[in-house]
Coordinates of C-alpha atoms in Angstrom, one line a residue:
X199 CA 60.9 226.0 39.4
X200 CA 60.9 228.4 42.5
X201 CA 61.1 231.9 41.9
X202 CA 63.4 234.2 43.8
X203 CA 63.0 234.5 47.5
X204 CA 64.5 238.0 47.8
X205 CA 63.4 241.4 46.2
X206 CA 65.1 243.9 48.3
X207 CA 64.7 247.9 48.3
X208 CA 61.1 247.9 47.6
X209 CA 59.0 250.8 47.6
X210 CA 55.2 251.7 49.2
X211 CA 52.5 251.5 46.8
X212 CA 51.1 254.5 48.6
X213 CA 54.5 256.4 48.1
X214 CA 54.8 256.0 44.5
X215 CA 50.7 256.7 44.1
X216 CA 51.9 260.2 45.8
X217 CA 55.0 260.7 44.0
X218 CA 52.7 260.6 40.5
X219 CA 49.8 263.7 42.2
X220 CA 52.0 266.0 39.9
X221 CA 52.1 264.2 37.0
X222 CA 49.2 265.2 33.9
X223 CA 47.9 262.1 32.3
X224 CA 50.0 260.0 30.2
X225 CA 52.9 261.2 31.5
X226 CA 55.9 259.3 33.6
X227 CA 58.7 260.1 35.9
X228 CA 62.2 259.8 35.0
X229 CA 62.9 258.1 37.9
X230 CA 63.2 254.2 38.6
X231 CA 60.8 252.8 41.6
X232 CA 60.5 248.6 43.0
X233 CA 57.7 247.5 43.7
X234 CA 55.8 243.9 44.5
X235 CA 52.5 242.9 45.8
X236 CA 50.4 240.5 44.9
X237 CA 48.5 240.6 41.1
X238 CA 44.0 240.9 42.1
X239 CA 42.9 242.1 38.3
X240 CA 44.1 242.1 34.7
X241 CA 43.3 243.3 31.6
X242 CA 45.0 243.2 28.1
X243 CA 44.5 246.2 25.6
X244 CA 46.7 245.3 22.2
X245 CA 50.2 245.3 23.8
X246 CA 49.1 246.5 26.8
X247 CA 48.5 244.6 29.7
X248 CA 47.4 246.0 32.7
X249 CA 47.5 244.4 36.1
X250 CA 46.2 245.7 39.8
X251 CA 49.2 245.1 42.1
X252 CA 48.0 245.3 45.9
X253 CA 50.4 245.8 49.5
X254 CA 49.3 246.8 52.7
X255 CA 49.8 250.5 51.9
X256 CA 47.2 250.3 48.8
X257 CA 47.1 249.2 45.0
X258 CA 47.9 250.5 42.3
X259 CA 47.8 249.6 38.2
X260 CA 50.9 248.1 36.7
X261 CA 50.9 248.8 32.6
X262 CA 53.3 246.6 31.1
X263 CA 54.1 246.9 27.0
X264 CA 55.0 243.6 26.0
X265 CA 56.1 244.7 22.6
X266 CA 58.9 246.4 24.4
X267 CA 59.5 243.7 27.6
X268 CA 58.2 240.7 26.2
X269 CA 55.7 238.4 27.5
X270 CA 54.0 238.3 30.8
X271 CA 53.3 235.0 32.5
X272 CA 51.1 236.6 35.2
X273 CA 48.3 234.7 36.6
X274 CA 45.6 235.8 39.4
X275 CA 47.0 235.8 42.9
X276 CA 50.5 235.5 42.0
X277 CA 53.2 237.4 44.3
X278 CA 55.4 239.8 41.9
X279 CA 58.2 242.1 42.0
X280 CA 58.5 245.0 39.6
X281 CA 60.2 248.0 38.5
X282 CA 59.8 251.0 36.6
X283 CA 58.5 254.8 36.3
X284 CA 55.7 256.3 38.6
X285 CA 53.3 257.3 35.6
X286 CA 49.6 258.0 35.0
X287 CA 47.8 256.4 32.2
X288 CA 45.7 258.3 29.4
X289 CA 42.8 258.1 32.0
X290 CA 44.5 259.2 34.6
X291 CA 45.1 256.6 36.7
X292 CA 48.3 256.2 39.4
X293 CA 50.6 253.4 37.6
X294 CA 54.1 252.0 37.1
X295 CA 55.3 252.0 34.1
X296 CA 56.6 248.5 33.5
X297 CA 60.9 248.1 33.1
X298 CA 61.1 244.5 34.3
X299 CA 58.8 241.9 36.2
X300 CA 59.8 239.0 38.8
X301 CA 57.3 236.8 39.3
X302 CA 58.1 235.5 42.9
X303 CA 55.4 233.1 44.1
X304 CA 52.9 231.4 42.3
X305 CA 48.8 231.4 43.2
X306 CA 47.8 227.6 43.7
X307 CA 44.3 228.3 43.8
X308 CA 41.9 230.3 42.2
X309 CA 40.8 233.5 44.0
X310 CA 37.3 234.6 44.5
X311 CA 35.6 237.1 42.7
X312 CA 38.4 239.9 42.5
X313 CA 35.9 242.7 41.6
X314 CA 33.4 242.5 44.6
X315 CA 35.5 240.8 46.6
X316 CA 35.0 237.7 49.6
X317 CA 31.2 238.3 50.6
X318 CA 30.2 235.0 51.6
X319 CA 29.8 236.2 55.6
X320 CA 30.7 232.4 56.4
X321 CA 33.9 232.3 54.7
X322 CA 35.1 235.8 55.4
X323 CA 34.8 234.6 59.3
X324 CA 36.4 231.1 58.4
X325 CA 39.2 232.0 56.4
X326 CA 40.2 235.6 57.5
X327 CA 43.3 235.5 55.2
X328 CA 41.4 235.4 52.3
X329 CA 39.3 238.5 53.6
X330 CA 42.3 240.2 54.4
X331 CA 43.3 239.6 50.8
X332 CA 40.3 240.6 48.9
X333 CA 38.5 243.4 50.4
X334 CA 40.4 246.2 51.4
X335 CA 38.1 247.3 54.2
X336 CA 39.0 244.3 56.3
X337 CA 42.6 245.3 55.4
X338 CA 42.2 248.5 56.8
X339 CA 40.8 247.5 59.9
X340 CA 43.2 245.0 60.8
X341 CA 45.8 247.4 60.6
X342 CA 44.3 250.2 62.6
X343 CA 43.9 247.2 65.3
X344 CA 47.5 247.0 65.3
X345 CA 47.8 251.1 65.7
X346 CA 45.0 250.4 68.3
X347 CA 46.7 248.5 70.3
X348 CA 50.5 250.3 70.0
X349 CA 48.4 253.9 71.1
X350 CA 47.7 252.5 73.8
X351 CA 51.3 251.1 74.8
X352 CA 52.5 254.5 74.1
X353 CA 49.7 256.0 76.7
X354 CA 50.4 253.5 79.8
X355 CA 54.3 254.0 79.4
X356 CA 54.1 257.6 79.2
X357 CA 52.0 257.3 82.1
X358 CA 54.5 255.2 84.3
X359 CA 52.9 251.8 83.5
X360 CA 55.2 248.8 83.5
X361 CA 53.8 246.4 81.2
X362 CA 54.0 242.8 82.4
X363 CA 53.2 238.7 81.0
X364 CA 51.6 236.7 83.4
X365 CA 50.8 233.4 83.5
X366 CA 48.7 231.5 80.9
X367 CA 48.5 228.2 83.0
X368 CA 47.4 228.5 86.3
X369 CA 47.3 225.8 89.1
X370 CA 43.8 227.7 90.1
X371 CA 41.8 230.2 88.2
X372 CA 40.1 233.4 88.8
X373 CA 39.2 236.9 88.7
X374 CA 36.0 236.8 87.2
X375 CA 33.1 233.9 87.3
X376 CA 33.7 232.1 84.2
X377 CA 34.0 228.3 83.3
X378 CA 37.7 227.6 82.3
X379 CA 39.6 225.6 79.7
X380 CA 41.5 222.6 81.4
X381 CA 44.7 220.7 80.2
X382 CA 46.9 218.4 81.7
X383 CA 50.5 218.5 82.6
X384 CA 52.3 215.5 82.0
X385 CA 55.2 216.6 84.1
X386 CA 53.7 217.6 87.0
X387 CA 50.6 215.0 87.1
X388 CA 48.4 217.3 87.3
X389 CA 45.6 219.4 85.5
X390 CA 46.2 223.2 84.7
X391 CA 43.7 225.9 83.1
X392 CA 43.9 228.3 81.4
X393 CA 43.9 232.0 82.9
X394 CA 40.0 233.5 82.6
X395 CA 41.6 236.7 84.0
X396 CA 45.3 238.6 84.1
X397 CA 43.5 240.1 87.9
X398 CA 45.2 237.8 90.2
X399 CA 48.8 237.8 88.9
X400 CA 48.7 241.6 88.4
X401 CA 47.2 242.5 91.9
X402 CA 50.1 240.2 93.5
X403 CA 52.8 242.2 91.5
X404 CA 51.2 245.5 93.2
X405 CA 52.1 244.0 96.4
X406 CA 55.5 243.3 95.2
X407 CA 56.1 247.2 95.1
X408 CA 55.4 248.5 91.8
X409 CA 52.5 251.2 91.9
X410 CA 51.6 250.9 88.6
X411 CA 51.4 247.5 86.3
X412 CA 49.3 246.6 83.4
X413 CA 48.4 243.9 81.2
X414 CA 47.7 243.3 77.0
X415 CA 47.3 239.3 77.0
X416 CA 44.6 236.3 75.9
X417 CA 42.1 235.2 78.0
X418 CA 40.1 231.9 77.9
X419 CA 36.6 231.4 78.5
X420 CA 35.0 227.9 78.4
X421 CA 31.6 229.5 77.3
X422 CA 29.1 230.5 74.3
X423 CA 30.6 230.8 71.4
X424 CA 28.5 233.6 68.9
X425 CA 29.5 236.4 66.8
X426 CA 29.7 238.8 69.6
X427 CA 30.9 236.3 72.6
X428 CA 34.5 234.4 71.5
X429 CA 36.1 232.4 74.3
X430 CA 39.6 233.1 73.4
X431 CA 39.8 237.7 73.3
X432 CA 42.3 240.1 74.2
X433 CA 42.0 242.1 77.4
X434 CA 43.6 245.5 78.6
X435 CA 43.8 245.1 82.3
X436 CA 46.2 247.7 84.9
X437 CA 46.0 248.3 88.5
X438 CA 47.2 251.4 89.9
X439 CA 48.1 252.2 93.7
X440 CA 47.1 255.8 95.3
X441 CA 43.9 255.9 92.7
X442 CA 40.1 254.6 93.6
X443 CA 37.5 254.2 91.3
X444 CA 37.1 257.8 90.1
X445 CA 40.7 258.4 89.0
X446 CA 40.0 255.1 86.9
X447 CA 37.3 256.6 85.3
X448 CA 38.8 259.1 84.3
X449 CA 41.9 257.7 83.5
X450 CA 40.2 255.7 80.7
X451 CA 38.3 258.6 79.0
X452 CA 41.9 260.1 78.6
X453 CA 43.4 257.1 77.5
X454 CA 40.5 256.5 74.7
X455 CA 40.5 260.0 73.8
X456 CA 44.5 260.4 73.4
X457 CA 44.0 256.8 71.3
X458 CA 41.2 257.9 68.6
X459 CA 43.1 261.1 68.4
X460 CA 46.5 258.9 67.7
X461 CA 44.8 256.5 65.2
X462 CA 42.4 258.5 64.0
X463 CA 43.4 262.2 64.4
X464 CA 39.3 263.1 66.1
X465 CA 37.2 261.9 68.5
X466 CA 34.4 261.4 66.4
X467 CA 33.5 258.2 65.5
X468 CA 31.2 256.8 62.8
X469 CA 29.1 253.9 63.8
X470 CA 27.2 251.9 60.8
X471 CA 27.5 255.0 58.3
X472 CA 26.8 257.4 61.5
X473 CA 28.5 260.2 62.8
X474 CA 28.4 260.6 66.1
X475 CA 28.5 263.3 68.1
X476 CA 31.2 265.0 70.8
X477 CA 30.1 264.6 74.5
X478 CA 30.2 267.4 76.9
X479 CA 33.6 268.4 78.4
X480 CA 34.7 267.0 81.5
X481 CA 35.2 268.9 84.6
X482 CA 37.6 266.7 86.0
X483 CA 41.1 266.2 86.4
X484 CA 42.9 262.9 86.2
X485 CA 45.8 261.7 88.1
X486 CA 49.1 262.0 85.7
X487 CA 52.7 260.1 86.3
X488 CA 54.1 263.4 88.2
X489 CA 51.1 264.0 90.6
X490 CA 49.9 267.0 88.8
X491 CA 46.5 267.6 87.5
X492 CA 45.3 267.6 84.2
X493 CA 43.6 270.4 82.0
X494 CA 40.5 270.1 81.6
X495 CA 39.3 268.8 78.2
X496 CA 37.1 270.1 75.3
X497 CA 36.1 267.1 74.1
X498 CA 35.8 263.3 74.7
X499 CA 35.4 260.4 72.7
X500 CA 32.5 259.2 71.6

């Protein structure tokens, strides 16, 4: 039987995590909090069974006293809903206090290793939703991706950048030397390819009028496939009228500082467990949506 496909007026994992900081251990709130995630550990303790309930915000233990809400027909991997009291256990540890349990999607197939995780490297690249769902670092990168990506949407459209789709089949490619991806049109007799480059669209919109135009879109390369070299990426492309090469440049030291301070709140990066280090200021100013020039900065991205 199918379990429920609604479980409205949920909660953070992260928020309830915060709202038990105050609490001393063993204690509870008085107040009632939903929940659901899916279950990645359990353990039993007399009456006591303890689950580790995960959502994109974090995890966080579920204890659930069956002597006082009955069974619990949780398995590994299954998709829950709960409710209960923010609490901390006698170790400690953030939890809900159990009031009632919905389980709302069974796990078909066993999960891998939920203490160490997906390590095979292999299946991690193969199966990137079973990454995402076992090892919280991969979680954590795909979302700052997304804030990636959204930081710097917020920085072209404060600039005056209109954002713009162009074609993903072409009649003719171009804008860079690369080997394209062909298909065929049934309707039009005719073979099309796929775009290697949003160049060509972009720089015929400029002569259309607008000064400023930019591009977030796929691009398709017909070439090696490795690790580093994918044929089908993502590419940030913009073309800007009034502005040569060294407005560009610094144009895009702006943009990546204002984006690692958005996501990441500093411009220092860590690279394989290393710090690096800031570069000297810049002396320059950039170009800005009003004309004006731009304060010098302190620091830049490194």
């Amino acid at each position: 039987m199918a379990g429920p496909k609604r479980f409205p007026d949920r909660d953070a994992i992260a928020d309830v995590r915060a709202a038990t900081d105050a609490l001393e251990a063993g204690g509870d709130l008085e107040e009632t909090r939903r929940l659901a995630g899916r279950v990645l550990a359990r353990r039993e303790m007399g009456k006591l069974v303890f689950f580790d309930l995960v959502d994109r915000s974090g995890r966080i233990q579920l204890m659930c006293d069956t002597g006082r809400i009955g069974g619990v027909d949780v398995l590994l991997g299954d998709v829950v809903g709960v409710s209960g009291r923010p609490a901390k256990s006698r170790r400690g540890e953030p939890s809900l206090a159990v009031d009632e349990l919905t389980v709302l999607a069974r796990n078909s197939r066993s999960l891998p290793d939920t203490f160490h995780g997906l390590t095979d490297t292999e299946t991690r690249y193969r199966k990137r939703y079973l990454d995402l769902l076992m090892n919280d670092d991969s979680r954590e990168l795909f979302l700052l991706r997304t804030k990636v990506v959204s930081a710097i949407r917020r920085y072209l459209d404060g600039e005056g950048f209109i954002e713009v789709e162009t074609p993903v089949l072409q009649p003719r490619y171009g804008g860079a030397f690369a080997h394209p991806f062909v298909t065929h049109s049934n309707e039009l007799e005719s073979d099309l390819y796929l775009r290697i480059a949003t160049e060509l669209y972009l720089q015929r919109l400029s002569v259309g009028g607008p000064a400023r135009v930019s591009a977030i879109g796929k691009d398709f390369r017909n070439e090696i496939v490795s690790y580093k070299h994918q044929p089908e990426f993502t590419m940030l492309e913009w073309y800007e009228a009034y502005a040569d090469f060294r407005d560009t440049m610094d144009r895009i030291e702006t943009m990546l500082e204002q984006v690692a301070l958005d996501t990441l709140g500093t411009t220092i990066a860590r690279f394989r467990g290393r710090r690096g280090r800031p570069a000297r200021a810049s002396s320059r100013s950039g170009p800005s949506c009003r004309g004006s020039r731009r304060t010098p900065r302190t620091t830049r991205a490194s």
